[in-house]
Coordinates of C-alpha atoms in Angstrom, one line a residue:
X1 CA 72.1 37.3 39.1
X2 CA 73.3 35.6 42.2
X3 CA 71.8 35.1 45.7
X4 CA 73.8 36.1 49.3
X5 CA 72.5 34.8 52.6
X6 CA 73.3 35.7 55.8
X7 CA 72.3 35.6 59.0
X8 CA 73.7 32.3 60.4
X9 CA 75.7 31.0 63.4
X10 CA 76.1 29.5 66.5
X11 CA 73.4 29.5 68.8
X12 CA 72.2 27.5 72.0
X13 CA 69.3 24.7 72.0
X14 CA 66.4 27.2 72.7
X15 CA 67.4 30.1 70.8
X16 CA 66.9 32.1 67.8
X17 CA 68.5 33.2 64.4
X18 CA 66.8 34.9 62.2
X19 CA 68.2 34.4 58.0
X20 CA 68.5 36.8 55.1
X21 CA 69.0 36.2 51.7
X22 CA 69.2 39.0 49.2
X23 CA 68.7 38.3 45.1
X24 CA 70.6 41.1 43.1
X25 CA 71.7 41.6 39.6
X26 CA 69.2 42.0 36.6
X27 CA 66.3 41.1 38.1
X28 CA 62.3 42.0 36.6
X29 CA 60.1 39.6 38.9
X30 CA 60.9 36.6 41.6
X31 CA 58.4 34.0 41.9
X32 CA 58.9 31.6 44.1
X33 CA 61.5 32.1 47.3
X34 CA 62.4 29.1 49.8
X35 CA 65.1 27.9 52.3
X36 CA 66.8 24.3 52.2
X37 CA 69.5 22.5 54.8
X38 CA 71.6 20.0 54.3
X39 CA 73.3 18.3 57.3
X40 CA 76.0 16.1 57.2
X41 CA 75.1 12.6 55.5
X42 CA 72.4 13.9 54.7
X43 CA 70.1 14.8 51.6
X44 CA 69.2 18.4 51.5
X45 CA 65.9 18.7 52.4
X46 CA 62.9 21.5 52.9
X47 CA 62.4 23.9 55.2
X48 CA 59.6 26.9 53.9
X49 CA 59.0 28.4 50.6
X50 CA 56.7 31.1 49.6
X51 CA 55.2 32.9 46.9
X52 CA 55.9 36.0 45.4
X53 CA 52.1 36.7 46.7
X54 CA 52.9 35.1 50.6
X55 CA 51.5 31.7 50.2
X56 CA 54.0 29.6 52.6
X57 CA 54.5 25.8 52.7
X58 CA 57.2 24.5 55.3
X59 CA 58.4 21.2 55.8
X60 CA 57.1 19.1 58.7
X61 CA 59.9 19.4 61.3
X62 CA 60.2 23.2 61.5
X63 CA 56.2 23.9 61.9
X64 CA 55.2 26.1 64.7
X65 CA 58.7 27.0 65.3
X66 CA 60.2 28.8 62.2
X67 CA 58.7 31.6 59.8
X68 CA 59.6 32.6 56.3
X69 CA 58.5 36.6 55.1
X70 CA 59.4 38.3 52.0
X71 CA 60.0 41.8 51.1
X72 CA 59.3 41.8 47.4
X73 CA 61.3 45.5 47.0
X74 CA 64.2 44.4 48.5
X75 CA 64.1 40.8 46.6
X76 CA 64.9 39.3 50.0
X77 CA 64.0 36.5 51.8
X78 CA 63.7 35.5 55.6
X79 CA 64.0 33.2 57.9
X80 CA 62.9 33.7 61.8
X81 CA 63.7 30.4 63.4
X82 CA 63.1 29.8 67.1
X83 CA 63.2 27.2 69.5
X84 CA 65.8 25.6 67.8
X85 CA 67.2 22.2 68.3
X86 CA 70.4 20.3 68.2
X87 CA 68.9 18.5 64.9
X88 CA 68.5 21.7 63.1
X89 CA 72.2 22.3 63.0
X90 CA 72.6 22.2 58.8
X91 CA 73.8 24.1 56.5
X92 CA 70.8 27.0 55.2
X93 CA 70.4 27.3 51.3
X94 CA 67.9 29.9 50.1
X95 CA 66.4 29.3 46.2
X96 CA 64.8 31.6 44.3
X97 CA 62.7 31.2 40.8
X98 CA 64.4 34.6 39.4
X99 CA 63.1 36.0 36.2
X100 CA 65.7 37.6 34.4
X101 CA 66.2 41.2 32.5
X102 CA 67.2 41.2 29.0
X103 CA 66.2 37.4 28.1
X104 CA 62.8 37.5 29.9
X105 CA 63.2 33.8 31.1
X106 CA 63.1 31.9 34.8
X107 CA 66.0 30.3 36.1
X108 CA 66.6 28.7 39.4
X109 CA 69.0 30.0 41.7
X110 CA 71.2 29.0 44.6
X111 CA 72.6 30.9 47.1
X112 CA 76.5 29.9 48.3
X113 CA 75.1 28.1 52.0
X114 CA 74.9 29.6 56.0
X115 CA 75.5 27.2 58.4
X116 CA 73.8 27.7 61.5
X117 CA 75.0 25.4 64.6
X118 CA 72.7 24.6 67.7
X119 CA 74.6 23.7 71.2
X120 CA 75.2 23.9 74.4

């Protein structure tokens, strides 16, 4: 099982990027899906999770200005961010609660990191 985002870059104060991450391997269910950064020096922190049902939570400095969907067939996650800032340049982490074939157990998952960059 692994997780592969994508999606990220370089984009002006004021713009948009919109992140994927796709889950894939031996997969029977997802529960919860979400999106962290990390910026340098700093401790990764929150940005949106949501259910496996579409119940979102997202953390109090991206409100109004980014959305996270899910497309439960394609065990992928998304990101629509907009009106971004300079203080949103981090690198993007999605997580997944995957439940596993074959064992039938929940592990938590990491994908590899996207950094997205916002300047002039």
């Amino acid at each position: 099982v692994q997780l592969q985002a994508s999606g990220g870059g370089l984009v002006q104060p004021g713009g948009s990027l919109r992140l994927s991450c796709a889950a894939s391997g031996s997969i029977f269910n997802i529960n919860d899906m979400g999106w962290y950064r990390q910026a340098p020096g700093e401790q990764r922190e929150l940005v949106a999770t949501i259910t496996n049902r579409g119940s979102t939570n997202y953390g109090d400095s991206v409100k109004g200005r980014f959305t996270i969907s899910r497309d439960n067939a394609k065990n992928t996650v998304y990101l629509q961010m907009n009106s971004l800032k300079p203080e949103d340049t981090a690198v993007y982490y999605c997580n997944a609660d995957i439940g596993r074939l074959y064992t039938y157990d929940y592990m938590n998952y990491w994908g590899p990191g996207t950094q997205v960059t916002v300047s002039s």
